[in-house]
Amino acid sequence: MTGARGAVRVPWWRDNSLTLVFGVLLLGALAGQALSGAGAYNQSARTAGYAEVGVLEYLASSQFAVDVAENWQSEFLQFTLYIVLTVWLVQCGSAESKQLRDAGRGEDQVQLVGVAARPDSPRWARAGGWRTRVYSHSLSVAMGAVFLASWIVQALTGCVAANEERMRDRLDPVSLWEYLCQPDFWNRTLQNWQSELLAIGTMAAFTIYLRERGSPESKPVGAPHAWTGSQS
Amino acid sequence: MRRHPLALWHGRARTRLLRVLVVIVGGLTVATASGCGTEAEGRAAAAVALRFSQVGQADPGQACSLLSERARTALHGSAGSDCAAGLAALAVPVSSRVLTVTAAGHSAQVRLDRDTVFLGRFANGWQVTAAACKRASADPAVPYECDISGG
């Protein structure tokens, strides 16, 4: 999107710099993970005397897929939970929270739906009925769907990756259902969940007392600790 | 009004981003569901395992060519002679059919009617890394005990 501020035309990349930078960082991190992951995989293969793989072959492997998916599912779970729980739960003084009196789904006037919709509101917000109800939850549904899809991919590829190691160690392979009861699946899952829950909980609590000047994730530097969210 | 980072995912930008995510997750799922060639790899591994079992006694020299380098070396060392002589002394169970095959990445297990064989995928294809294997314990965490084993 290209925006215009007053007479000055703002280039599209400036208006979308946050998404663009995170996109570039994501690709860089994925490339680094692919290179380092292939290196680690090949070290293990050399130890066992097996064939080494190229980076492209590693990218198509279950080992790479499970490492990616286990992190993705936890990130999307984190945001899904945060989006949904912050509808009702509050943290007094946090920049990430609504005030207690605002807890809940909110009035139509505040949400700009139904008769309160603006002419430039999204079409499904103006439509009313089931379309507005669906659109009212589209963010959590989309994030939750990506979480579930990533978790399923983690289970499928984790099963293949675990079986590769099990058979290398002269153990019987396990079925997908057996794998879902294995410590490996839950260890991969829960070690990611705990770190995400720690990070998001810390973020909510730290913003009560700490500030980052200019960041929308922080209250203004001089805001009292008791100010909550948009009150600032 | 205070803007949350998620507020940037509006309109076309959010649709594009979600589309990319769906394609990536979908690709991973399809790649996994198709086994990334696991079925074809399984057939190839099963053919090597069955061939090894069938020629193990009749033609130990050929059977040795189906073993991984480390399995050959281990056999050589344990027998105090060459691979073929060591293999002949072990009396590898002769199987006639494949019961189950599981291939995952560089590893495979082939259950034959009279043996369980483990294989590894090397630069020149599937090779037997362990054969003449018996379950050592009811505990699934205890590995098979194999008369032929290496690599």
Short mmCIF file of C-alpha atoms in Angstrom, two decimals:
data_model
loop_
_atom_site.label_atom_id
_atom_site.label_comp_id
_atom_site.label_asym_id
_atom_site.label_seq_id
_atom_site.Cartn_x
_atom_site.Cartn_y
_atom_site.Cartn_z
CA MET A 1 0.00 0.00 0.00
CA THR A 2 1.21 3.50 -0.76
CA GLY A 3 0.09 6.26 1.49
CA ALA A 4 0.17 10.03 1.34
CA ARG A 5 0.71 12.23 4.35
CA GLY A 6 -0.29 15.77 3.50
CA ALA A 7 1.53 16.81 0.35
CA VAL A 8 4.34 14.28 0.89
CA ARG A 9 3.89 10.93 -0.86
CA VAL A 10 5.13 8.11 1.33
CA PRO A 11 6.66 5.14 -0.50
CA TRP A 12 4.81 1.84 -0.03
CA TRP A 13 7.74 0.19 1.70
CA ARG A 14 7.79 2.90 4.36
CA ASP A 15 4.10 2.37 5.10
CA ASN A 16 4.69 -1.38 5.42
CA SER A 17 8.18 -1.38 6.92
CA LEU A 18 7.27 -3.38 10.01
CA THR A 19 5.82 -6.32 8.06
CA LEU A 20 8.60 -6.13 5.46
CA VAL A 21 11.40 -6.17 8.03
CA PHE A 22 9.88 -9.08 9.90
CA GLY A 23 9.42 -10.91 6.57
CA VAL A 24 13.08 -10.42 5.70
CA LEU A 25 14.22 -11.43 9.19
CA LEU A 26 12.02 -14.54 8.96
CA LEU A 27 13.56 -15.59 5.65
CA GLY A 28 17.06 -14.91 6.97
CA ALA A 29 16.41 -16.95 10.10
CA LEU A 30 14.88 -19.80 8.08
CA ALA A 31 17.91 -19.82 5.75
CA GLY A 32 20.26 -19.87 8.75
CA GLN A 33 18.24 -22.67 10.34
CA ALA A 34 18.38 -24.66 7.09
CA LEU A 35 22.17 -24.30 6.79
CA SER A 36 22.94 -25.02 10.44
CA GLY A 37 20.34 -27.81 10.58
CA ALA A 38 21.81 -29.50 7.50
CA GLY A 39 25.25 -29.22 9.09
CA ALA A 40 24.05 -30.84 12.31
CA TYR A 41 22.17 -33.55 10.37
CA ASN A 42 25.27 -34.35 8.32
CA GLN A 43 27.44 -34.52 11.43
CA SER A 44 25.06 -37.11 12.81
CA ALA A 45 24.99 -38.95 9.45
CA ARG A 46 28.80 -39.08 9.34
CA THR A 47 28.84 -40.48 12.87
CA ALA A 48 26.53 -43.29 11.73
CA GLY A 49 28.37 -43.67 8.41
CA TYR A 50 25.23 -42.68 6.46
CA ALA A 51 24.98 -40.58 3.33
CA GLU A 52 25.13 -36.83 3.83
CA VAL A 53 22.42 -34.57 2.39
CA GLY A 54 22.46 -31.28 0.52
CA VAL A 55 20.63 -28.26 1.86
CA LEU A 56 17.73 -28.72 -0.58
CA GLU A 57 17.27 -32.36 0.43
CA TYR A 58 17.41 -31.30 4.07
CA LEU A 59 14.73 -28.67 3.41
CA ALA A 60 12.41 -31.48 2.26
CA SER A 61 13.24 -33.68 5.26
CA SER A 62 11.05 -34.39 8.25
CA GLN A 63 13.87 -33.28 10.53
CA PHE A 64 13.69 -29.73 9.16
CA ALA A 65 9.88 -29.72 9.01
CA VAL A 66 9.44 -30.80 12.63
CA ASP A 67 11.91 -28.20 13.86
CA VAL A 68 10.03 -25.47 11.97
CA ALA A 69 6.53 -26.67 12.84
CA GLU A 70 7.14 -27.09 16.56
CA ASN A 71 8.14 -23.44 16.81
CA TRP A 72 5.37 -22.18 14.56
CA GLN A 73 2.60 -23.94 16.46
CA SER A 74 3.71 -22.47 19.76
CA GLU A 75 3.96 -18.94 18.34
CA PHE A 76 0.48 -19.09 16.84
CA LEU A 77 -0.92 -20.68 20.00
CA GLN A 78 0.59 -17.83 21.99
CA PHE A 79 -1.07 -15.16 19.85
CA THR A 80 -4.38 -17.04 19.64
CA LEU A 81 -4.53 -17.30 23.43
CA TYR A 82 -3.50 -13.70 23.87
CA ILE A 83 -6.05 -12.40 21.37
CA VAL A 84 -8.90 -14.37 22.95
CA LEU A 85 -8.01 -14.13 26.65
CA THR A 86 -7.43 -10.36 26.57
CA VAL A 87 -11.09 -9.96 25.61
CA TRP A 88 -12.03 -10.78 29.21
CA LEU A 89 -8.84 -10.86 31.29
CA VAL A 90 -7.05 -7.68 32.32
CA GLN A 91 -3.77 -6.71 33.93
CA CYS A 92 -4.04 -3.46 35.82
CA GLY A 93 -1.31 -1.03 34.73
CA SER A 94 -0.22 -3.07 31.69
CA ALA A 95 0.15 -1.44 28.28
CA GLU A 96 -1.12 -4.74 26.83
CA SER A 97 -4.43 -4.74 28.69
CA LYS A 98 -7.82 -3.11 28.51
CA GLN A 99 -9.21 -1.50 31.61
CA LEU A 100 -11.40 -3.70 33.82
CA ARG A 101 -14.57 -1.81 32.89
CA ASP A 102 -13.90 -2.53 29.20
CA ALA A 103 -13.59 -6.32 29.66
CA GLY A 104 -15.82 -8.27 27.29
CA ARG A 105 -16.80 -8.15 23.61
CA GLY A 106 -17.70 -4.44 23.62
CA GLU A 107 -20.69 -2.52 22.34
CA ASP A 108 -21.50 -2.31 18.63
CA GLN A 109 -20.87 1.44 18.73
CA VAL A 110 -17.32 0.88 19.93
CA GLN A 111 -16.77 -2.05 17.55
CA LEU A 112 -18.16 -0.08 14.57
CA VAL A 113 -20.48 -2.86 13.46
CA GLY A 114 -24.18 -2.96 12.55
CA VAL A 115 -25.75 0.47 12.51
CA ALA A 116 -22.54 1.92 13.93
CA ALA A 117 -20.48 0.72 10.94
CA ARG A 118 -18.68 3.41 8.94
CA PRO A 119 -18.96 3.69 5.16
CA ASP A 120 -15.35 2.56 4.92
CA SER A 121 -15.71 -0.33 7.40
CA PRO A 122 -14.89 -3.78 5.99
CA ARG A 123 -17.79 -5.19 3.95
CA TRP A 124 -18.52 -8.08 6.33
CA ALA A 125 -18.50 -5.67 9.30
CA ARG A 126 -21.23 -3.68 7.57
CA ALA A 127 -23.18 -6.73 6.35
CA GLY A 128 -24.67 -7.79 9.69
CA GLY A 129 -25.89 -11.31 10.50
CA TRP A 130 -23.61 -14.34 10.30
CA ARG A 131 -21.02 -12.57 8.16
CA THR A 132 -20.40 -9.93 10.82
CA ARG A 133 -20.32 -12.62 13.52
CA VAL A 134 -17.74 -14.61 11.54
CA TYR A 135 -15.69 -11.52 10.72
CA SER A 136 -15.80 -10.53 14.41
CA HIS A 137 -13.69 -13.62 15.19
CA SER A 138 -11.70 -13.93 11.96
CA LEU A 139 -8.39 -13.04 13.59
CA SER A 140 -8.53 -15.67 16.32
CA VAL A 141 -9.93 -18.25 13.88
CA ALA A 142 -7.11 -17.65 11.40
CA MET A 143 -4.40 -17.72 14.06
CA GLY A 144 -5.94 -20.77 15.70
CA ALA A 145 -6.16 -22.57 12.36
CA VAL A 146 -2.47 -21.97 11.65
CA PHE A 147 -1.68 -23.20 15.17
CA LEU A 148 -3.64 -26.42 14.63
CA ALA A 149 -2.17 -26.99 11.16
CA SER A 150 1.37 -26.45 12.45
CA TRP A 151 0.77 -28.78 15.40
CA ILE A 152 -0.53 -31.50 13.07
CA VAL A 153 2.51 -31.05 10.81
CA GLN A 154 4.74 -31.27 13.91
CA ALA A 155 3.09 -34.57 14.87
CA LEU A 156 3.39 -36.07 11.38
CA THR A 157 6.96 -35.01 10.69
CA GLY A 158 8.06 -35.58 14.28
CA CYS A 159 6.87 -39.19 13.98
CA VAL A 160 8.98 -39.70 10.83
CA ALA A 161 12.03 -38.00 12.38
CA ALA A 162 11.71 -40.04 15.59
CA ASN A 163 11.38 -43.26 13.60
CA GLU A 164 14.53 -42.47 11.64
CA GLU A 165 16.46 -42.25 14.90
CA ARG A 166 14.70 -45.26 16.46
CA MET A 167 15.54 -47.54 13.54
CA ARG A 168 19.11 -46.26 13.48
CA ASP A 169 19.26 -47.37 17.14
CA ARG A 170 17.80 -50.84 16.28
CA LEU A 171 14.40 -50.02 17.82
CA ASP A 172 10.96 -50.71 16.39
CA PRO A 173 9.33 -47.73 14.63
CA VAL A 174 6.15 -46.34 16.19
CA SER A 175 2.81 -45.47 14.59
CA LEU A 176 1.50 -41.90 14.58
CA TRP A 177 -0.89 -42.70 17.44
CA GLU A 178 1.91 -44.28 19.44
CA TYR A 179 4.09 -41.27 18.74
CA LEU A 180 1.42 -38.95 20.15
CA CYS A 181 1.86 -40.76 23.50
CA GLN A 182 5.67 -40.61 23.33
CA PRO A 183 7.72 -38.21 25.48
CA ASP A 184 9.39 -36.82 22.34
CA PHE A 185 6.14 -35.30 21.02
CA TRP A 186 5.16 -33.73 24.33
CA ASN A 187 8.70 -32.64 25.15
CA ARG A 188 8.93 -30.79 21.82
CA THR A 189 5.46 -29.30 22.37
CA LEU A 190 5.68 -28.24 25.99
CA GLN A 191 9.21 -26.84 25.88
CA ASN A 192 7.95 -24.39 23.25
CA TRP A 193 4.70 -23.61 25.02
CA GLN A 194 6.39 -22.75 28.30
CA SER A 195 8.78 -20.29 26.66
CA GLU A 196 5.99 -18.56 24.73
CA LEU A 197 3.77 -18.30 27.81
CA LEU A 198 6.67 -16.89 29.79
CA ALA A 199 7.43 -14.29 27.12
CA ILE A 200 3.85 -13.08 26.69
CA GLY A 201 3.16 -13.04 30.43
CA THR A 202 6.38 -11.16 31.06
CA MET A 203 5.47 -8.65 28.37
CA ALA A 204 2.11 -7.97 30.04
CA ALA A 205 3.72 -7.52 33.47
CA PHE A 206 6.89 -5.62 32.48
CA THR A 207 4.92 -2.90 30.66
CA ILE A 208 3.37 -1.89 33.98
CA TYR A 209 6.68 -0.52 35.27
CA LEU A 210 9.05 -0.35 32.29
CA ARG A 211 8.93 1.90 29.23
CA GLU A 212 10.29 2.06 25.69
CA ARG A 213 10.00 5.59 24.41
CA GLY A 214 8.21 5.71 21.06
CA SER A 215 7.09 2.08 21.04
CA PRO A 216 3.36 1.38 20.67
CA GLU A 217 3.96 -1.62 22.94
CA SER A 218 4.80 0.73 25.82
CA LYS A 219 2.96 3.37 27.76
CA PRO A 220 4.40 6.89 27.44
CA VAL A 221 7.56 7.22 29.52
CA GLY A 222 5.89 9.52 32.02
CA ALA A 223 2.64 7.55 32.33
CA PRO A 224 1.84 6.47 35.89
CA HIS A 225 2.28 2.78 36.66
CA ALA A 226 -1.46 2.55 37.41
CA TRP A 227 -2.50 3.60 33.90
CA THR A 228 -3.81 0.67 31.94
CA GLY A 229 -3.60 0.18 28.17
CA SER A 230 -5.41 2.77 26.08
CA GLN A 231 -5.97 4.96 29.14
CA SER A 232 -2.50 6.26 28.37
CA MET B 1 -5.31 5.48 19.15
CA ARG B 2 -2.66 2.97 20.21
CA ARG B 3 -1.79 0.48 17.48
CA HIS B 4 -1.08 -3.16 18.19
CA PRO B 5 1.29 -4.96 15.79
CA LEU B 6 -1.56 -7.27 14.80
CA ALA B 7 -3.46 -4.20 13.62
CA LEU B 8 -0.99 -4.04 10.72
CA TRP B 9 -2.46 -7.27 9.38
CA HIS B 10 -5.38 -5.58 7.79
CA GLY B 11 -6.91 -5.79 4.35
CA ARG B 12 -4.71 -7.05 1.54
CA ALA B 13 -1.55 -7.25 3.64
CA ARG B 14 -3.13 -9.69 6.08
CA THR B 15 -4.74 -11.71 3.29
CA ARG B 16 -1.40 -12.00 1.48
CA LEU B 17 0.43 -13.02 4.65
CA LEU B 18 -2.18 -15.62 5.56
CA ARG B 19 -2.08 -16.97 2.00
CA VAL B 20 1.69 -17.42 2.24
CA LEU B 21 1.32 -19.19 5.60
CA VAL B 22 -1.39 -21.49 4.22
CA VAL B 23 0.81 -22.39 1.22
CA ILE B 24 3.82 -23.16 3.44
CA VAL B 25 1.84 -25.20 5.99
CA GLY B 26 -0.06 -26.94 3.19
CA GLY B 27 3.19 -27.77 1.42
CA LEU B 28 4.64 -29.26 4.57
CA THR B 29 1.49 -31.33 5.11
CA VAL B 30 1.40 -32.61 1.54
CA ALA B 31 5.11 -33.40 1.65
CA THR B 32 4.59 -35.35 4.84
CA ALA B 33 1.42 -37.11 3.74
CA SER B 34 3.13 -38.26 0.58
CA GLY B 35 5.96 -39.57 2.72
CA CYS B 36 8.49 -37.58 0.67
CA GLY B 37 9.21 -40.74 -1.33
CA THR B 38 9.04 -42.98 1.73
CA GLU B 39 6.88 -45.59 -0.04
CA ALA B 40 9.29 -45.96 -2.95
CA GLU B 41 12.22 -45.91 -0.55
CA GLY B 42 10.49 -48.63 1.50
CA ARG B 43 10.11 -50.85 -1.56
CA ALA B 44 13.79 -50.40 -2.40
CA ALA B 45 14.85 -51.17 1.17
CA ALA B 46 12.60 -54.24 1.29
CA ALA B 47 14.09 -55.58 -1.94
CA VAL B 48 17.62 -55.28 -0.52
CA ALA B 49 16.63 -56.92 2.79
CA LEU B 50 14.89 -59.85 1.07
CA ARG B 51 17.78 -60.32 -1.35
CA PHE B 52 20.24 -60.33 1.54
CA SER B 53 18.21 -62.93 3.40
CA GLN B 54 17.90 -65.18 0.35
CA VAL B 55 21.58 -65.15 -0.64
CA GLY B 56 23.02 -64.97 2.89
CA GLN B 57 23.72 -68.70 3.01
CA ALA B 58 23.82 -69.62 -0.67
CA ASP B 59 26.10 -66.81 -1.84
CA PRO B 60 27.76 -65.06 1.11
CA GLY B 61 30.01 -63.08 -1.23
CA GLN B 62 27.02 -61.41 -2.87
CA ALA B 63 25.34 -60.95 0.51
CA CYS B 64 28.44 -59.12 1.75
CA SER B 65 28.04 -56.60 -1.08
CA LEU B 66 24.60 -55.75 0.38
CA LEU B 67 26.04 -54.92 3.81
CA SER B 68 27.11 -51.47 4.94
CA GLU B 69 30.84 -50.94 5.21
CA ARG B 70 30.70 -50.94 9.01
CA ALA B 71 28.64 -54.14 9.10
CA ARG B 72 31.19 -55.78 6.77
CA THR B 73 34.04 -54.61 8.96
CA ALA B 74 32.30 -55.83 12.14
CA LEU B 75 31.68 -59.22 10.54
CA HIS B 76 35.26 -59.43 9.37
CA GLY B 77 36.55 -58.66 12.85
CA SER B 78 34.22 -61.04 14.69
CA ALA B 79 34.93 -63.95 12.38
CA GLY B 80 38.68 -63.41 12.22
CA SER B 81 38.40 -64.02 8.50
CA ASP B 82 36.85 -62.29 5.50
CA CYS B 83 33.21 -61.15 5.31
CA ALA B 84 31.95 -64.12 3.27
CA ALA B 85 33.44 -66.67 5.64
CA GLY B 86 32.07 -64.81 8.66
CA LEU B 87 28.62 -64.63 7.09
CA ALA B 88 28.64 -68.33 6.19
CA ALA B 89 29.46 -69.17 9.81
CA LEU B 90 26.46 -67.19 11.10
CA ALA B 91 23.75 -69.03 9.14
CA VAL B 92 21.56 -66.03 8.30
CA PRO B 93 17.84 -67.00 8.47
CA VAL B 94 16.45 -67.53 4.98
CA SER B 95 13.19 -65.64 4.42
CA SER B 96 10.78 -65.83 1.52
CA ARG B 97 8.52 -62.84 2.02
CA VAL B 98 8.29 -59.34 3.41
CA LEU B 99 5.85 -58.78 6.26
CA THR B 100 6.21 -55.05 6.94
CA VAL B 101 8.45 -52.21 5.83
CA THR B 102 9.04 -48.86 7.52
CA ALA B 103 11.36 -46.33 5.92
CA ALA B 104 12.03 -42.91 7.45
CA GLY B 105 14.76 -40.62 6.20
CA HIS B 106 18.00 -42.59 6.14
CA SER B 107 16.73 -45.56 8.15
CA ALA B 108 14.51 -48.53 7.44
CA GLN B 109 13.31 -51.65 9.17
CA VAL B 110 12.11 -54.65 7.16
CA ARG B 111 10.32 -57.46 8.93
CA LEU B 112 10.69 -60.70 7.00
CA ASP B 113 8.94 -63.95 7.78
CA ARG B 114 12.09 -65.30 9.51
CA ASP B 115 14.18 -62.24 10.35
CA THR B 116 14.12 -58.55 11.16
CA VAL B 117 16.58 -56.44 9.11
CA PHE B 118 17.67 -52.82 9.62
CA LEU B 119 19.00 -50.77 6.73
CA GLY B 120 20.62 -47.40 6.17
CA ARG B 121 20.54 -45.23 3.06
CA PHE B 122 24.08 -44.54 1.89
CA ALA B 123 25.55 -42.71 -1.09
CA ASN B 124 25.09 -45.86 -3.21
CA GLY B 125 21.61 -46.76 -1.95
CA TRP B 126 20.12 -48.92 0.79
CA GLN B 127 22.48 -51.28 2.59
CA VAL B 128 21.93 -53.70 5.44
CA THR B 129 23.23 -52.33 8.72
CA ALA B 130 21.89 -55.11 10.96
CA ALA B 131 20.41 -58.56 10.33
CA ALA B 132 19.66 -61.78 12.16
CA CYS B 133 18.00 -59.60 14.78
CA LYS B 134 15.92 -60.75 17.72
CA ARG B 135 13.90 -58.68 20.14
CA ALA B 136 15.94 -58.55 23.34
CA SER B 137 13.20 -57.36 25.68
CA ALA B 138 9.50 -56.62 25.85
CA ASP B 139 10.53 -53.05 26.69
CA PRO B 140 10.27 -51.08 23.39
CA ALA B 141 13.17 -48.87 24.53
CA VAL B 142 15.59 -51.83 24.49
CA PRO B 143 17.19 -52.35 21.07
CA TYR B 144 17.16 -55.58 19.08
CA GLU B 145 20.12 -57.91 19.49
CA CYS B 146 21.61 -58.60 16.08
CA ASP B 147 24.23 -61.17 15.03
CA ILE B 148 25.23 -58.86 12.18
CA SER B 149 25.44 -55.19 13.16
CA GLY B 150 27.44 -52.15 12.20
CA GLY B 151 26.75 -48.63 10.95
#
